[in-house]
Coordinates of N, CA and C in Angstrom, one line a residue:
X106 N 0.9 -1.2 0.0 CA 0.0 0.0 0.0 C 0.9 1.2 0.0
X107 N 0.7 2.1 -1.0 CA 1.5 3.3 -1.1 C 0.8 4.5 -0.6
X108 N 1.4 5.3 0.2 CA 0.8 6.5 0.7 C 1.8 7.7 0.6
X109 N 1.2 8.9 0.4 CA 2.0 10.1 0.4 C 2.6 10.3 1.8
X110 N 3.9 10.3 1.9 CA 4.5 10.6 3.2 C 4.6 12.1 3.4
X111 N 4.1 12.5 4.5 CA 4.2 13.9 4.8 C 4.5 14.1 6.3
X112 N 5.5 14.9 6.6 CA 5.9 15.2 8.0 C 5.8 16.7 8.0
X113 N 4.7 17.3 8.5 CA 4.5 18.7 8.5 C 4.7 19.3 9.9
X114 N 5.7 20.1 10.2 CA 5.9 20.6 11.5 C 6.0 22.1 11.4
X115 N 5.2 22.9 12.1 CA 5.2 24.3 11.9 C 5.3 24.9 13.3
X116 N 6.3 25.8 13.5 CA 6.4 26.5 14.7 C 7.2 27.7 14.5
X117 N 6.6 28.9 14.8 CA 7.3 30.2 14.7 C 8.0 30.5 16.0
X118 N 7.6 29.9 17.1 CA 8.2 30.1 18.4 C 8.2 28.8 19.1
X119 N 9.0 28.7 20.2 CA 9.1 27.5 21.0 C 8.5 27.8 22.4
X120 N 7.8 28.8 22.5 CA 7.1 29.2 23.8 C 6.1 28.1 24.1
X121 N 6.3 27.5 25.3 CA 5.4 26.4 25.7 C 4.0 26.8 25.9
X122 N 3.7 28.1 25.9 CA 2.3 28.5 26.0 C 1.5 28.4 24.7
X123 N 2.3 28.2 23.6 CA 1.6 28.0 22.3 C 1.0 26.6 22.3
X124 N -0.3 26.5 21.9 CA -1.0 25.2 21.9 C -0.3 24.3 20.8
X125 N -0.3 23.0 21.1 CA 0.2 22.0 20.2 C -0.9 21.1 19.7
X126 N -0.9 20.9 18.4 CA -1.9 20.0 17.8 C -1.1 18.8 17.2
X127 N -1.4 17.6 17.7 CA -0.8 16.4 17.2 C -1.7 15.8 16.2
X128 N -1.2 15.4 15.0 CA -2.1 14.8 14.0 C -1.4 13.5 13.5
X129 N -2.1 12.4 13.5 CA -3.5 12.3 14.0 C -3.7 12.0 15.5
X130 N -4.8 12.3 16.0 CA -5.1 12.1 17.4 C -6.5 11.6 17.6
X131 N -6.7 11.0 18.7 CA -8.1 10.5 19.1 C -8.2 10.6 20.6
X132 N -9.3 11.1 21.1 CA -9.5 11.2 22.5 C -9.6 9.8 23.1
X133 N -9.9 8.8 22.3 CA -10.0 7.4 22.8 C -8.7 6.8 23.0
X134 N -7.6 7.5 22.5 CA -6.3 7.0 22.7 C -5.4 8.1 23.2
X135 N -5.6 8.5 24.4 CA -4.8 9.6 24.9 C -3.3 9.4 25.1
X136 N -2.9 8.2 25.2 CA -1.5 7.9 25.4 C -0.7 7.9 24.2
X137 N -1.3 8.1 23.0 CA -0.6 8.0 21.7 C 0.6 9.0 21.6
X138 N 0.3 10.2 22.0 CA 1.3 11.3 22.0 C 1.7 11.7 23.4
X139 N 2.9 12.1 23.6 CA 3.4 12.5 24.9 C 2.7 13.8 25.3
X140 N 2.4 14.0 26.6 CA 1.8 15.3 27.0 C 2.9 16.4 27.1
X141 N 4.1 16.0 27.1 CA 5.2 17.0 27.3 C 5.5 17.7 26.0
X142 N 5.7 19.0 26.0 CA 6.1 19.8 24.8 C 7.6 20.1 24.8
X143 N 8.3 19.5 25.8 CA 9.8 19.6 25.7 C 10.3 18.8 24.5
X144 N 11.3 19.4 23.9 CA 11.9 18.8 22.7 C 10.7 18.4 21.7
X145 N 9.9 19.4 21.4 CA 8.7 19.1 20.7 C 9.0 18.4 19.4
X146 N 10.0 18.8 18.7 CA 10.3 18.3 17.4 C 10.9 16.9 17.4
X147 N 11.2 16.4 18.6 CA 11.6 15.1 18.8 C 10.5 14.2 19.3
X148 N 9.3 14.7 19.5 CA 8.2 13.9 19.9 C 7.8 12.9 18.9
X149 N 7.6 11.7 19.3 CA 7.2 10.6 18.5 C 5.9 9.9 19.1
X150 N 5.0 9.5 18.2 CA 3.8 8.8 18.8 C 4.2 7.4 19.1
X151 N 3.5 6.8 20.1 CA 3.7 5.4 20.5 C 2.8 4.5 19.7
X152 N 3.2 4.1 18.5 CA 2.4 3.3 17.6 C 2.2 1.9 18.1
X153 N 2.9 1.5 19.2 CA 2.7 0.1 19.7 C 1.3 0.0 20.4
X154 N 0.7 1.2 20.6 CA -0.7 1.2 21.2 C -1.8 0.8 20.2
X155 N -1.5 0.9 19.0 CA -2.6 0.8 18.0 C -3.2 -0.6 17.9
X156 N -2.4 -1.7 18.0 CA -3.1 -3.0 18.0 C -4.1 -3.2 19.1
X157 N -3.9 -2.5 20.2 CA -4.8 -2.7 21.4 C -5.9 -1.6 21.4
X158 N -5.9 -0.7 20.4 CA -6.9 0.4 20.4 C -8.2 -0.1 19.9
X159 N -9.3 0.5 20.2 CA -10.6 0.2 19.7 C -10.7 0.5 18.3
X160 N -11.6 -0.2 17.6 CA -11.9 0.1 16.2 C -12.3 1.6 16.0
X161 N -13.1 2.1 16.9 CA -13.5 3.5 16.8 C -12.3 4.5 16.9
X162 N -11.4 4.2 17.8 CA -10.2 5.0 17.9 C -9.4 5.0 16.7
X163 N -9.2 3.9 16.1 CA -8.5 3.8 14.8 C -9.2 4.6 13.7
X164 N -10.5 4.5 13.7 CA -11.2 5.2 12.7 C -11.1 6.7 12.9
X165 N -11.1 7.1 14.2 CA -10.9 8.6 14.5 C -9.5 9.1 14.1
X166 N -8.5 8.2 14.2 CA -7.2 8.6 13.8 C -7.1 8.9 12.3
X167 N -7.7 8.0 11.5 CA -7.7 8.2 10.1 C -8.5 9.4 9.7
X168 N -9.6 9.6 10.3 CA -10.4 10.8 10.1 C -9.7 12.1 10.4
X169 N -9.0 12.1 11.5 CA -8.2 13.3 11.9 C -7.1 13.6 10.9
X170 N -6.4 12.5 10.5 CA -5.4 12.8 9.5 C -5.9 13.3 8.2
X171 N -7.0 12.7 7.7 CA -7.6 13.2 6.4 C -8.1 14.6 6.6
X172 N -8.8 14.9 7.7 CA -9.3 16.3 7.9 C -8.2 17.3 8.0
X173 N -7.0 16.9 8.3 CA -5.9 17.9 8.4 C -5.6 18.5 7.0
X174 N -6.1 17.9 6.0 CA -5.9 18.4 4.6 C -7.1 19.3 4.2
X175 N -8.1 19.5 5.0 CA -9.2 20.3 4.7 C -8.9 21.8 4.7
X176 N -9.6 22.6 3.9 CA -9.3 24.0 3.9 C -9.4 24.7 5.2
X177 N -10.3 24.2 6.1 CA -10.4 24.9 7.4 C -9.4 24.5 8.4
X178 N -8.6 23.5 8.2 CA -7.7 23.0 9.2 C -6.6 24.0 9.6
X179 N -6.0 24.6 8.5 CA -5.0 25.6 8.8 C -5.5 26.8 9.5
X180 N -6.7 27.2 9.1 CA -7.3 28.4 9.8 C -7.5 28.0 11.3
X181 N -8.0 26.8 11.5 CA -8.3 26.4 12.9 C -7.1 26.3 13.8
X182 N -6.0 26.0 13.2 CA -4.7 25.8 13.9 C -3.7 26.9 13.7
X183 N -4.2 28.0 13.3 CA -3.3 29.1 12.9 C -2.3 29.5 14.1
X184 N -2.8 29.4 15.3 CA -2.0 29.8 16.5 C -1.4 28.7 17.1
X185 N -1.4 27.5 16.5 CA -0.9 26.3 17.2 C 0.4 25.8 16.4
X186 N 1.2 25.0 17.1 CA 2.2 24.3 16.5 C 1.7 22.9 16.1
X187 N 1.8 22.6 14.9 CA 1.2 21.3 14.4 C 2.3 20.3 14.1
X188 N 2.2 19.1 14.7 CA 3.1 18.0 14.5 C 2.3 16.9 13.9
X189 N 2.7 16.5 12.7 CA 2.0 15.4 12.0 C 2.9 14.2 11.7
X190 N 2.4 13.0 11.9 CA 3.1 11.8 11.5 C 2.2 10.9 10.7
X191 N 2.4 10.9 9.4 CA 1.5 10.0 8.6 C 1.6 8.5 8.8
X192 N 2.7 8.1 9.5 CA 2.9 6.7 9.7 C 1.8 6.2 10.7
X193 N 1.3 7.1 11.6 CA 0.3 6.6 12.5 C -1.0 6.3 11.7
X194 N -1.3 7.1 10.7 CA -2.5 6.9 9.9 C -2.3 5.5 9.1
X195 N -1.1 5.4 8.5 CA -0.8 4.1 7.8 C -1.0 2.9 8.6
X196 N -0.5 2.9 9.9 CA -0.6 1.8 10.7 C -2.0 1.6 11.2
X197 N -2.7 2.7 11.4 CA -4.1 2.6 11.9 C -5.0 1.9 10.8
X198 N -4.9 2.3 9.6 CA -5.8 1.7 8.5 C -5.4 0.3 8.2
X199 N -4.1 0.0 8.4 CA -3.7 -1.4 8.2 C -4.2 -2.3 9.3
X200 N -4.2 -1.8 10.5 CA -4.8 -2.5 11.7 C -6.3 -2.7 11.4
X201 N -7.0 -1.7 10.9 CA -8.4 -1.9 10.6 C -8.7 -3.0 9.6
X202 N -7.8 -3.2 8.7 CA -7.9 -4.2 7.7 C -7.8 -5.6 8.3
X203 N -7.3 -5.7 9.5 CA -7.1 -7.0 10.1 C -8.3 -7.4 11.1
X204 N -9.3 -6.5 11.1 CA -10.4 -6.7 12.1 C -11.7 -7.1 11.5
X205 N -11.7 -8.0 10.6 CA -12.9 -8.4 10.0 C -13.7 -7.3 9.3
X206 N -15.0 -7.4 9.4 CA -15.8 -6.3 8.7 C -16.3 -5.2 9.7
X207 N -15.6 -5.1 10.8 CA -16.0 -4.1 11.8 C -16.0 -2.7 11.2
X208 N -15.0 -2.4 10.4 CA -14.8 -1.1 9.9 C -15.4 -0.9 8.5
X209 N -16.1 -1.9 8.0 CA -16.7 -1.7 6.6 C -17.7 -0.6 6.5
X210 N -18.7 -0.5 7.4 CA -19.6 0.7 7.3 C -18.9 2.0 7.3
X211 N -18.0 2.2 8.2 CA -17.2 3.5 8.2 C -16.4 3.7 6.9
X212 N -15.7 2.6 6.5 CA -15.0 2.8 5.2 C -15.8 3.1 4.0
X213 N -17.0 2.5 3.9 CA -17.9 2.7 2.8 C -18.4 4.2 2.9
X214 N -18.6 4.7 4.0 CA -19.1 6.1 4.1 C -18.0 7.1 3.7
X215 N -16.7 6.7 3.8 CA -15.6 7.6 3.5 C -15.2 7.5 2.0
X216 N -15.9 6.7 1.2 CA -15.7 6.6 -0.2 C -16.1 7.9 -0.9
X217 N -17.0 8.7 -0.2 CA -17.5 10.0 -0.7 C -16.8 11.2 0.0
X218 N -15.7 11.0 0.7 CA -15.1 12.0 1.4 C -14.6 13.1 0.5
X219 N -14.5 14.3 1.0 CA -14.0 15.4 0.1 C -12.5 15.4 -0.2
X220 N -11.8 14.7 0.7 CA -10.3 14.6 0.5 C -10.0 13.3 -0.3
X221 N -9.2 13.5 -1.3 CA -9.0 12.3 -2.2 C -8.1 11.3 -1.4
X222 N -7.3 11.7 -0.5 CA -6.6 10.8 0.3 C -7.5 9.9 1.2
X223 N -8.6 10.5 1.6 CA -9.6 9.7 2.4 C -10.2 8.7 1.5
X224 N -10.6 9.1 0.3 CA -11.2 8.2 -0.7 C -10.2 7.0 -1.1
X225 N -9.0 7.4 -1.2 CA -8.0 6.3 -1.5 C -7.9 5.3 -0.3
X226 N -7.8 5.8 0.9 CA -7.7 4.9 2.0 C -8.9 4.1 2.2
X227 N -10.1 4.7 2.0 CA -11.3 3.9 2.1 C -11.5 2.9 1.1
X228 N -11.1 3.2 -0.2 CA -11.2 2.2 -1.3 C -10.2 1.1 -1.0
X229 N -9.0 1.4 -0.6 CA -8.1 0.3 -0.3 C -8.6 -0.6 0.8
X230 N -9.2 0.0 1.9 CA -9.7 -0.8 3.0 C -10.8 -1.6 2.6
X231 N -11.8 -1.1 1.8 CA -12.9 -1.8 1.4 C -12.5 -3.0 0.5
X232 N -11.5 -2.8 -0.3 CA -11.0 -3.9 -1.2 C -10.3 -5.0 -0.3
X233 N -9.6 -4.6 0.7 CA -8.9 -5.6 1.6 C -10.0 -6.4 2.3
X234 N -11.0 -5.7 2.8 CA -12.0 -6.4 3.6 C -12.8 -7.3 2.7
X235 N -13.1 -6.9 1.4 CA -13.9 -7.7 0.5 C -13.1 -8.9 0.0
X236 N -11.8 -8.8 0.0 CA -11.0 -9.9 -0.5 C -10.9 -11.0 0.6
X237 N -11.2 -10.6 1.8 CA -11.0 -11.6 3.0 C -12.3 -12.1 3.5
X238 N -13.4 -11.4 3.3 CA -14.6 -11.8 4.0 C -15.8 -11.7 3.0
X239 N -16.7 -12.7 3.0 CA -17.9 -12.6 2.1 C -18.8 -11.5 2.6
X240 N -19.4 -10.8 1.6 CA -20.2 -9.6 1.8 C -21.7 -10.0 1.9
X241 N -22.0 -11.2 1.3 CA -23.4 -11.6 1.4 C -24.4 -10.6 0.8
X242 N -25.4 -10.1 1.5 CA -26.4 -9.3 1.0 C -25.9 -7.9 0.7
X243 N -24.7 -7.5 1.1 CA -24.2 -6.1 0.9 C -23.4 -6.0 -0.4
X244 N -23.2 -7.1 -1.1 CA -22.2 -7.0 -2.2 C -22.7 -6.0 -3.3
X245 N -24.0 -6.0 -3.6 CA -24.5 -5.1 -4.7 C -24.3 -3.7 -4.3
X246 N -24.6 -3.4 -3.0 CA -24.4 -2.0 -2.5 C -23.0 -1.5 -2.6
X247 N -22.1 -2.4 -2.2 CA -20.7 -2.1 -2.1 C -20.1 -1.9 -3.6
X248 N -20.6 -2.8 -4.5 CA -20.2 -2.6 -5.9 C -20.6 -1.3 -6.4
X249 N -21.9 -0.9 -6.1 CA -22.4 0.4 -6.5 C -21.6 1.6 -6.0
X250 N -21.2 1.5 -4.7 CA -20.4 2.6 -4.1 C -19.0 2.7 -4.7
X251 N -18.4 1.5 -4.9 CA -17.1 1.5 -5.5 C -17.1 2.0 -6.9
X252 N -18.2 1.6 -7.6 CA -18.3 2.1 -9.0 C -18.5 3.6 -9.1
X253 N -19.3 4.1 -8.2 CA -19.4 5.6 -8.2 C -18.1 6.3 -8.0
X254 N -17.2 5.7 -7.1 CA -15.9 6.3 -6.9 C -15.0 6.1 -8.2
X255 N -15.1 4.9 -8.7 CA -14.2 4.6 -9.9 C -14.5 5.5 -11.0
X256 N -15.7 5.9 -11.2 CA -16.1 6.8 -12.3 C -16.3 8.2 -11.9
X257 N -15.9 8.6 -10.7 CA -16.1 10.0 -10.2 C -15.2 10.9 -11.1
X258 N -15.8 12.0 -11.6 CA -15.0 13.0 -12.4 C -13.9 13.6 -11.5
X259 N -12.8 13.9 -12.2 CA -11.7 14.6 -11.5 C -12.0 16.1 -11.5
X260 N -12.0 16.6 -10.3 CA -12.5 18.0 -10.1 C -11.4 19.1 -10.0
X261 N -10.4 18.8 -9.2 CA -9.4 19.9 -9.1 C -7.9 19.4 -9.3
X262 N -7.6 18.2 -8.7 CA -6.2 17.7 -8.7 C -6.2 16.4 -9.4
X263 N -5.2 16.3 -10.3 CA -5.1 15.0 -11.1 C -4.7 13.9 -10.1
X264 N -4.2 14.2 -8.9 CA -4.0 13.1 -8.0 C -5.2 12.4 -7.5
X265 N -6.4 13.0 -7.7 CA -7.7 12.5 -7.3 C -7.9 11.1 -8.0
X266 N -7.3 10.9 -9.2 CA -7.5 9.7 -10.0 C -7.0 8.5 -9.2
X267 N -6.0 8.7 -8.3 CA -5.5 7.6 -7.6 C -6.6 6.9 -6.8
X268 N -7.6 7.7 -6.3 CA -8.7 7.1 -5.5 C -9.6 6.3 -6.5
X269 N -9.8 6.8 -7.7 CA -10.6 6.0 -8.7 C -9.9 4.7 -9.0
X270 N -8.6 4.7 -9.1 CA -7.8 3.5 -9.5 C -7.9 2.5 -8.3
X271 N -7.8 3.0 -7.1 CA -8.0 2.0 -6.0 C -9.4 1.5 -5.9
X272 N -10.4 2.2 -6.3 CA -11.7 1.7 -6.3 C -11.8 0.6 -7.4
X273 N -11.1 0.7 -8.5 CA -11.1 -0.3 -9.5 C -10.4 -1.6 -8.9
X274 N -9.3 -1.4 -8.2 CA -8.7 -2.5 -7.6 C -9.6 -3.2 -6.6
X275 N -10.3 -2.5 -5.8 CA -11.3 -3.1 -4.9 C -12.4 -3.9 -5.7
X276 N -12.9 -3.3 -6.7 CA -13.9 -4.0 -7.6 C -13.3 -5.3 -8.1
X277 N -12.0 -5.3 -8.5 CA -11.4 -6.5 -9.1 C -11.3 -7.6 -8.0
X278 N -11.2 -7.2 -6.7 CA -11.1 -8.2 -5.7 C -12.5 -8.8 -5.4
X279 N -13.6 -8.1 -5.7 CA -14.9 -8.7 -5.6 C -15.1 -9.5 -6.9
X280 N -14.8 -9.0 -8.0 CA -14.9 -9.8 -9.3 C -16.3 -10.1 -9.7
X281 N -16.4 -11.0 -10.7 CA -17.7 -11.4 -11.2 C -18.3 -10.5 -12.2
X282 N -19.3 -10.9 -12.9 CA -20.0 -10.2 -14.0 C -20.6 -8.8 -13.5
X283 N -20.8 -8.7 -12.2 CA -21.5 -7.5 -11.7 C -20.6 -6.2 -11.9
X284 N -19.3 -6.4 -12.0 CA -18.5 -5.2 -12.1 C -18.2 -4.8 -13.6
X285 N -18.7 -5.7 -14.5 CA -18.5 -5.4 -15.9 C -19.1 -4.1 -16.4
X286 N -20.3 -3.7 -16.0 CA -20.9 -2.4 -16.4 C -20.0 -1.2 -16.1
X287 N -19.4 -1.2 -14.9 CA -18.5 -0.1 -14.5 C -17.3 -0.1 -15.4
X288 N -16.7 -1.3 -15.7 CA -15.5 -1.3 -16.6 C -15.9 -0.9 -18.0
X289 N -17.1 -1.2 -18.5 CA -17.6 -0.8 -19.8 C -17.7 0.7 -19.8
X290 N -18.2 1.3 -18.7 CA -18.4 2.8 -18.7 C -17.1 3.5 -18.9
X291 N -16.0 3.0 -18.2 CA -14.7 3.7 -18.3 C -14.1 3.4 -19.6
X292 N -14.2 2.2 -20.2 CA -13.6 1.9 -21.4 C -14.2 2.6 -22.6
X293 N -15.5 2.9 -22.5 CA -16.2 3.5 -23.7 C -16.5 4.9 -23.5
X294 N -16.2 5.6 -22.4 CA -16.5 7.0 -22.2 C -15.4 7.9 -22.7
X295 N -15.7 8.9 -23.4 CA -14.6 9.9 -23.9 C -13.9 10.5 -22.7
X296 N -14.6 10.6 -21.5 CA -14.0 11.2 -20.4 C -12.7 10.6 -19.9
X297 N -12.6 9.2 -20.1 CA -11.4 8.5 -19.6 C -10.5 8.1 -20.8
X298 N -10.8 8.6 -22.0 CA -10.1 8.1 -23.2 C -8.6 8.2 -23.0
X299 N -8.1 9.3 -22.4 CA -6.6 9.5 -22.3 C -6.1 9.2 -21.0
X300 N -6.8 8.4 -20.2 CA -6.4 8.2 -18.8 C -5.9 6.7 -18.6
X301 N -5.0 6.5 -17.7 CA -4.5 5.2 -17.4 C -5.6 4.3 -16.8
X302 N -6.8 4.8 -16.4 CA -7.8 4.0 -15.9 C -8.4 3.0 -17.0
X303 N -8.3 3.5 -18.2 CA -8.8 2.6 -19.3 C -7.9 1.3 -19.4
X304 N -6.6 1.5 -19.2 CA -5.7 0.3 -19.3 C -6.0 -0.6 -18.1
X305 N -6.1 0.0 -16.9 CA -6.4 -0.8 -15.7 C -7.8 -1.5 -15.9
X306 N -8.8 -0.8 -16.4 CA -10.1 -1.4 -16.6 C -10.0 -2.6 -17.6
X307 N -9.2 -2.4 -18.7 CA -9.1 -3.5 -19.7 C -8.5 -4.7 -19.1
X308 N -7.4 -4.5 -18.3 CA -6.8 -5.7 -17.7 C -7.7 -6.4 -16.7
X309 N -8.5 -5.6 -15.9 CA -9.4 -6.2 -15.0 C -10.5 -7.0 -15.7
X310 N -11.0 -6.4 -16.8 CA -12.0 -7.0 -17.6 C -11.5 -8.4 -18.1
X311 N -10.3 -8.4 -18.6 CA -9.7 -9.6 -19.0 C -9.6 -10.7 -18.0
X312 N -9.3 -10.3 -16.8 CA -9.2 -11.2 -15.6 C -10.6 -11.8 -15.3
X313 N -11.6 -10.9 -15.3 CA -13.0 -11.3 -15.0 C -13.5 -12.3 -16.0
X314 N -13.2 -12.0 -17.3 CA -13.7 -12.8 -18.4 C -12.8 -14.0 -18.8
X315 N -11.6 -14.0 -18.1 CA -10.6 -15.0 -18.5 C -10.2 -14.9 -20.0
X316 N -10.0 -13.7 -20.4 CA -9.6 -13.4 -21.8 C -8.3 -12.6 -21.8
X317 N -7.4 -12.9 -22.8 CA -6.0 -12.3 -22.7 C -5.9 -10.9 -23.2
X318 N -6.7 -10.0 -22.8 CA -6.6 -8.6 -23.2 C -5.2 -8.0 -22.9
X319 N -4.7 -8.4 -21.8 CA -3.4 -7.9 -21.4 C -2.2 -8.4 -22.3
X320 N -2.4 -9.4 -23.1 CA -1.4 -9.8 -24.0 C -1.4 -9.1 -25.3
X321 N -2.4 -8.4 -25.6 CA -2.5 -7.7 -26.9 C -1.7 -6.4 -26.9
X322 N -1.4 -5.8 -28.0 CA -0.6 -4.6 -28.1 C -1.4 -3.4 -27.6
X323 N -2.7 -3.5 -27.6 CA -3.6 -2.4 -27.2 C -4.7 -3.0 -26.4
X324 N -4.5 -3.3 -25.1 CA -5.5 -3.9 -24.3 C -6.8 -3.2 -24.3
X325 N -6.9 -1.8 -24.1 CA -8.2 -1.1 -24.2 C -8.9 -1.4 -25.5
X326 N -8.2 -1.4 -26.6 CA -8.9 -1.6 -27.9 C -9.4 -3.0 -27.9
X327 N -8.7 -4.0 -27.4 CA -9.2 -5.4 -27.4 C -10.4 -5.5 -26.5
X328 N -10.3 -4.8 -25.4 CA -11.5 -4.9 -24.5 C -12.7 -4.2 -25.1
X329 N -12.5 -3.1 -25.7 CA -13.6 -2.4 -26.4 C -14.2 -3.2 -27.5
X330 N -13.4 -3.9 -28.2 CA -13.9 -4.8 -29.3 C -14.8 -5.9 -28.7
X331 N -14.4 -6.4 -27.6 CA -15.2 -7.5 -27.0 C -16.5 -6.9 -26.5
X332 N -16.5 -5.7 -25.9 CA -17.7 -5.1 -25.4 C -18.6 -4.7 -26.5
X333 N -18.1 -4.3 -27.6 CA -19.0 -4.0 -28.8 C -19.7 -5.3 -29.3
X334 N -19.0 -6.4 -29.2 CA -19.5 -7.6 -29.7 C -20.5 -8.3 -28.7
X335 N -20.4 -7.8 -27.4 CA -21.2 -8.3 -26.4 C -21.9 -7.2 -25.6
X336 N -22.9 -6.5 -26.3 CA -23.5 -5.3 -25.7 C -24.3 -5.6 -24.4
X337 N -24.7 -6.9 -24.2 CA -25.5 -7.2 -23.1 C -24.7 -7.6 -21.9
X338 N -23.4 -7.7 -22.0 CA -22.6 -8.2 -20.9 C -22.5 -7.1 -19.8

């Protein structure tokens, strides 16, 4: 799992009266960060606490990290020293992936998050959970939510497409004919014509159908040819 690594530390002064904001944090895990502000820039979180943390605490850590990228976060912490460690977020979401389907409802709700990093993390987690546990009656709803993300238009930052790509990976882990309509939409829509998503969709379609699209010189063209010949698929 690849994540953007960011260590953001901002301090104009070292006065201990300046409030300190540790990211990510959760009130349910008060021991994660040291209470002391001595040697602030040497402060490290105690990630060994994460395996014993509640699922809700881990979810709050991920939310707090993602929310730190929101437009209002910098304004809210203007007078504070901010210490951020993305490794806590990475460890928290990987721990969630090991806990059965406990975090699935939360992860599904984050597929629509305003931050593309949140959508990436949620898509990755949903894919991991779906690959390990049967969804039973929820499978159609999950496919629909992942499909919405996979085909979500890019609004501001081209990095947003990484979330779309991870949604496709999650869909591939579910597999089966129910994901073909989403792959068809990406492969045949002018919106994605110049995007790497069409290559990814062609390869996934080949795996679903057990057809060698990936061995052709132009996998998207081969996949589109098959889709044209099979309009009801």
